[in-house]
């Protein structure tokens, strides 16, 4: 077994999670990748990350809406690496609709993936972190964990809940060498954002161009999308020993959005 630290990043086959996995790999860590793709589809990605890291990369296609699948993913990580030292709860989904039309199954799915999955993963990795008196949990929340927007009832509720979970775990683990923090990105150009543009245009009666400029970038005083690299760099910092004194924090990367 390698002496390198092991990082599990949920939802790491795309977007922000992939960027974080790449940045942690560049620090020489073993990586547990996760997403909904088949193992064959991510084989090349695993090989590329192993090249970056010099460590080992394994992949779990666990659907995080299933607590048994989460436990299976953590068992696989424990057999490969002895345990998870760094947990990044990143997987998430969005759905945009007025509340009266919001499908019940979408509400349940968003609560399950964006909030409950972080409880199940944390529950599974904390014993190892406490035992070794070192660990890092980074939850990828959102500016929507701090403020709301219309038509995103489930997402906003789940992300606010994720900040509550972050603070609670930070207090529980504060004397155990384990920090628990949340990153709250504003809009980042990823497949998740691209997919919500047509739905937001429909919900607000706007063109897609208007959604980008008058909804998304209008929320961000610097008028720029945040980048995957910016989020990944902050995640890497929070996982470092320099960040030992930061716990229970919710850190926006939103160009000033939540300063309003
Ligand atoms: P994305 O859609 O690009 O990637 C989502 C990842 O999650 C993929 O790897 C996908 O395979 C995985 N995934 C989806 N459902 C899953 C499931 N049931 N089980 C396991 N894995 C699953 O998304 P993104 O934009 O990179 O978002 C990542 C996180 O950042 C999310 O939590 C999102 O809420 C948050 N966030 C994104 C933005 C943004 O503007 N993109 C802003 C704020 C917060």
Coordinates of C-alpha atoms and ligand atoms in Angstrom, one line a residue:
X1 CA 0.0 0.0 0.0
X2 CA 1.2 3.5 -0.9
X3 CA 2.1 6.1 1.7
X4 CA 0.4 8.8 -0.4
X5 CA -2.9 10.2 0.9
X6 CA -6.1 9.0 -0.7
X7 CA -8.7 11.3 -1.9
X8 CA -12.3 10.3 -2.8
X9 CA -14.0 12.9 -5.0
X10 CA -17.7 12.1 -5.8
X11 CA -19.0 13.1 -9.2
X12 CA -15.5 13.3 -10.6
X13 CA -16.0 12.3 -14.2
X14 CA -17.1 15.7 -15.3
X15 CA -16.9 19.4 -14.5
X16 CA -15.8 20.7 -11.0
X17 CA -15.2 17.2 -9.6
X18 CA -12.9 16.2 -12.4
X19 CA -11.0 19.4 -11.9
X20 CA -10.6 18.8 -8.2
X21 CA -9.5 15.1 -8.8
X22 CA -6.9 16.3 -11.3
X23 CA -5.6 19.0 -8.9
X24 CA -5.4 16.5 -6.0
X25 CA -3.7 13.9 -8.3
X26 CA -1.1 16.6 -9.2
X27 CA -0.3 16.6 -5.4
X28 CA 0.6 12.9 -5.7
X29 CA -2.5 11.5 -4.1
X30 CA -4.3 8.2 -4.8
X31 CA -7.7 9.0 -6.2
X32 CA -11.1 7.3 -6.0
X33 CA -13.1 8.6 -8.9
X34 CA -16.8 8.3 -9.0
X35 CA -19.6 9.0 -11.5
X36 CA -22.3 7.2 -13.4
X37 CA -20.3 6.1 -16.4
X38 CA -19.2 2.5 -16.9
X39 CA -15.7 1.5 -15.9
X40 CA -14.8 1.2 -19.6
X41 CA -15.8 4.7 -20.4
X42 CA -13.4 6.1 -17.7
X43 CA -10.5 3.8 -18.3
X44 CA -8.5 6.4 -20.2
X45 CA -9.3 9.0 -17.6
X46 CA -8.0 6.7 -14.8
X47 CA -4.8 6.1 -16.7
X48 CA -4.3 9.8 -17.4
X49 CA -4.8 10.6 -13.7
X50 CA -2.3 7.9 -12.6
X51 CA 0.2 9.6 -14.9
X52 CA -0.4 12.9 -13.2
X53 CA -0.3 11.5 -9.7
X54 CA 2.3 8.7 -9.8
X55 CA -0.2 7.0 -7.4
X56 CA -3.1 4.7 -8.0
X57 CA -6.5 5.6 -9.3
X58 CA -9.6 3.5 -8.9
X59 CA -13.1 4.1 -10.2
X60 CA -16.5 3.5 -8.6
X61 CA -19.7 3.8 -10.6
X62 CA -21.7 3.9 -7.3
X63 CA -25.0 5.8 -7.7
X64 CA -24.8 8.0 -4.6
X65 CA -28.6 8.0 -4.3
X66 CA -28.3 4.5 -3.0
X67 CA -26.7 4.3 0.5
X68 CA -25.7 0.6 -0.1
X69 CA -23.8 1.6 -3.2
X70 CA -22.1 4.4 -1.2
X71 CA -21.0 1.8 1.3
X72 CA -19.7 -0.4 -1.5
X73 CA -17.7 2.4 -2.9
X74 CA -16.1 3.1 0.6
X75 CA -15.4 -0.6 1.0
X76 CA -13.6 -0.6 -2.3
X77 CA -11.6 2.4 -1.3
X78 CA -10.7 0.8 2.0
X79 CA -9.5 -2.4 0.3
X80 CA -7.4 -0.6 -2.3
X81 CA -5.9 2.1 0.0
X82 CA -6.7 1.3 3.7
X83 CA -9.2 4.2 3.9
X84 CA -10.1 7.6 2.7
X85 CA -8.1 10.5 4.1
X86 CA -9.7 13.3 2.0
X87 CA -13.4 13.3 1.1
X88 CA -14.7 15.8 -1.5
X89 CA -18.5 15.6 -1.7
X90 CA -19.0 17.1 -5.1
X91 CA -21.7 15.2 -7.0
X92 CA -24.8 17.2 -7.5
X93 CA -27.7 17.8 -9.8
X94 CA -30.0 20.7 -10.6
X95 CA -33.6 21.0 -11.7
X96 CA -35.4 24.3 -12.5
X97 CA -39.1 24.7 -12.2
X98 CA -41.8 26.8 -10.4
X99 CA -42.7 25.0 -7.2
X100 CA -46.2 24.1 -8.2
X101 CA -44.9 22.1 -11.2
X102 CA -41.7 20.8 -9.5
X103 CA -41.9 17.0 -9.9
X104 CA -41.8 15.1 -6.6
X105 CA -39.2 12.6 -7.9
X106 CA -36.9 15.5 -8.8
X107 CA -37.2 16.9 -5.3
X108 CA -36.4 13.5 -3.8
X109 CA -33.5 12.9 -6.2
X110 CA -31.9 16.3 -5.5
X111 CA -32.2 15.9 -1.7
X112 CA -30.7 12.4 -2.0
X113 CA -27.7 13.3 -4.2
X114 CA -27.0 16.9 -3.1
X115 CA -27.5 16.4 0.6
X116 CA -28.0 12.8 1.9
X117 CA -25.1 11.4 -0.1
X118 CA -22.7 13.7 1.8
X119 CA -24.1 12.3 5.1
X120 CA -23.6 8.7 4.0
X121 CA -20.0 9.3 2.7
X122 CA -19.0 11.3 5.7
X123 CA -20.5 8.7 8.1
X124 CA -18.4 6.0 6.3
X125 CA -15.0 7.8 6.3
X126 CA -15.0 9.5 9.7
X127 CA -14.0 6.5 11.7
X128 CA -10.7 6.1 9.7
X129 CA -10.0 9.9 10.0
X130 CA -10.6 9.9 13.7
X131 CA -8.5 6.8 14.2
X132 CA -5.5 8.5 12.4
X133 CA -6.3 11.9 13.9
X134 CA -6.2 13.5 10.4
X135 CA -8.8 14.1 7.7
X136 CA -10.3 16.6 5.4
X137 CA -13.9 16.8 4.2
X138 CA -14.7 19.4 1.6
X139 CA -18.3 19.8 0.5
X140 CA -19.0 21.5 -2.8
X141 CA -22.1 23.5 -1.9
X142 CA -23.0 26.7 -3.9
X143 CA -23.7 30.3 -3.7
X144 CA -27.2 28.8 -3.5
X145 CA -26.2 27.4 -0.1
X146 CA -26.0 31.0 1.1
X147 CA -28.7 32.8 -0.9
X148 CA -31.8 31.7 -2.9
X149 CA -33.0 32.2 -6.5
X150 CA -36.5 31.5 -7.6
X151 CA -37.4 28.1 -9.3
X152 CA -34.7 26.2 -7.6
X153 CA -36.5 25.1 -4.5
X154 CA -34.9 21.6 -4.1
X155 CA -31.4 22.7 -5.0
X156 CA -31.4 25.8 -2.7
X157 CA -32.9 23.8 0.2
X158 CA -30.3 20.9 -0.3
X159 CA -27.3 23.3 -0.5
X160 CA -28.4 25.2 2.6
X161 CA -28.7 21.8 4.3
X162 CA -25.2 20.9 3.2
X163 CA -23.8 24.0 4.9
X164 CA -25.6 22.9 8.1
X165 CA -24.1 19.4 7.8
X166 CA -20.7 21.0 7.2
X167 CA -20.9 23.1 10.4
X168 CA -22.2 20.2 12.5
X169 CA -19.4 17.8 11.4
X170 CA -16.8 20.5 11.9
X171 CA -17.8 20.9 15.5
X172 CA -18.0 17.2 16.1
X173 CA -14.5 16.6 14.6
X174 CA -12.7 19.8 15.7
X175 CA -10.5 18.1 18.2
X176 CA -9.7 15.1 16.0
X177 CA -7.5 16.7 13.4
X178 CA -10.3 16.6 10.9
X179 CA -11.5 19.8 9.2
X180 CA -14.9 20.1 7.4
X181 CA -15.5 23.0 5.1
X182 CA -17.7 24.0 2.2
X183 CA -16.9 25.8 -1.0
X184 CA -19.7 27.9 -2.4
X185 CA -19.2 28.5 -6.2
X186 CA -21.1 31.0 -8.2
X187 CA -21.8 30.0 -11.8
X188 CA -19.1 27.8 -13.3
X189 CA -19.3 26.8 -16.9
X190 CA -19.9 23.0 -16.7
X191 CA -22.4 20.6 -18.2
X192 CA -24.6 21.2 -15.2
X193 CA -24.9 24.9 -16.0
X194 CA -25.3 24.4 -19.7
X195 CA -28.2 22.0 -19.1
X196 CA -30.1 24.5 -16.9
X197 CA -30.0 27.4 -19.4
X198 CA -32.9 26.2 -21.6
X199 CA -35.0 25.3 -18.5
X200 CA -34.3 28.7 -16.9
X201 CA -35.2 30.4 -20.2
X202 CA -38.5 28.6 -20.2
X203 CA -39.3 29.3 -16.5
X204 CA -38.5 33.0 -16.8
X205 CA -39.8 33.6 -20.3
X206 CA -36.4 34.7 -21.6
X207 CA -34.0 33.8 -24.4
X208 CA -31.0 31.7 -23.5
X209 CA -28.7 34.7 -24.2
X210 CA -30.7 36.7 -21.6
X211 CA -30.4 33.9 -19.1
X212 CA -26.6 34.0 -19.4
X213 CA -26.3 37.7 -19.2
X214 CA -29.3 38.8 -17.2
X215 CA -29.6 35.9 -14.7
X216 CA -26.2 34.2 -14.4
X217 CA -23.7 36.9 -14.9
X218 CA -26.0 39.6 -13.5
X219 CA -25.7 37.7 -10.1
X220 CA -22.0 38.0 -10.2
X221 CA -20.6 41.5 -9.7
X222 CA -17.4 40.7 -11.5
X223 CA -19.5 39.6 -14.5
X224 CA -17.4 36.4 -15.0
X225 CA -18.1 32.8 -14.5
X226 CA -16.0 31.2 -11.8
X227 CA -13.6 28.6 -13.2
X228 CA -13.1 25.0 -12.4
X229 CA -9.4 25.7 -11.7
X230 CA -10.3 28.4 -9.1
X231 CA -12.5 25.9 -7.2
X232 CA -10.0 23.1 -7.5
X233 CA -7.2 25.3 -6.1
X234 CA -9.2 26.3 -3.1
X235 CA -10.1 22.6 -2.5
X236 CA -6.4 21.7 -2.6
X237 CA -5.6 24.4 -0.2
X238 CA -8.3 23.3 2.3
X239 CA -6.8 19.8 2.1
X240 CA -3.3 21.0 3.0
X241 CA -1.8 21.3 6.4
X242 CA -1.7 25.1 6.0
X243 CA -5.5 25.1 6.3
X244 CA -5.6 23.2 9.6
X245 CA -7.1 26.3 11.3
X246 CA -10.0 26.5 8.9
X247 CA -13.0 24.4 9.8
X248 CA -16.8 24.9 9.6
X249 CA -16.3 27.6 7.0
X250 CA -18.4 28.2 3.9
X251 CA -16.2 29.9 1.4
X252 CA -17.7 31.7 -1.6
X253 CA -16.0 31.7 -5.0
X254 CA -18.7 33.8 -6.7
X255 CA -17.2 37.1 -7.9
X256 CA -19.0 38.9 -5.1
X257 CA -22.5 37.6 -5.6
X258 CA -23.2 36.8 -1.9
X259 CA -21.7 40.2 -0.8
X260 CA -25.1 41.7 -1.8
Ligands
LIG1 P1 -21.5 18.1 -13.7 O1 -22.9 17.8 -14.2 O2 -20.5 18.6 -14.7 O3 -20.9 16.8 -13.0 C1 -21.6 16.1 -12.1 C2 -20.9 14.8 -11.8 O4 -21.7 14.1 -10.8 C3 -20.6 13.8 -12.9 O5 -19.4 13.2 -12.7 C4 -21.7 12.8 -12.8 O6 -21.4 11.5 -13.3 C5 -21.8 12.7 -11.3 N1 -23.1 12.3 -10.8 C6 -24.4 12.7 -11.2 N2 -25.3 12.0 -10.6 C7 -24.7 11.1 -9.8 C8 -25.1 10.0 -9.0 N3 -26.4 9.8 -8.8 N4 -24.2 9.3 -8.4 C9 -22.9 9.5 -8.6 N5 -22.4 10.5 -9.4 C10 -23.3 11.2 -10.0 O7 -21.6 19.1 -12.5 P2 -20.7 20.4 -12.0 O8 -21.3 21.6 -12.6 O9 -19.3 20.1 -12.1 O10 -21.2 20.4 -10.5 C11 -20.4 19.7 -9.4 C12 -20.9 20.3 -8.1 O11 -20.7 21.7 -8.0 C13 -22.4 20.0 -7.8 O12 -22.6 19.7 -6.5 C14 -23.0 21.4 -8.1 O13 -24.2 21.6 -7.4 C15 -21.9 22.3 -7.6 N6 -22.0 23.6 -8.2 C16 -21.9 23.8 -9.5 C17 -22.0 25.1 -10.0 C18 -21.9 25.4 -11.5 O14 -22.1 26.6 -11.8 N7 -21.5 24.5 -12.3 C19 -22.1 26.2 -9.1 C20 -22.3 26.0 -7.8 C21 -22.2 24.7 -7.3

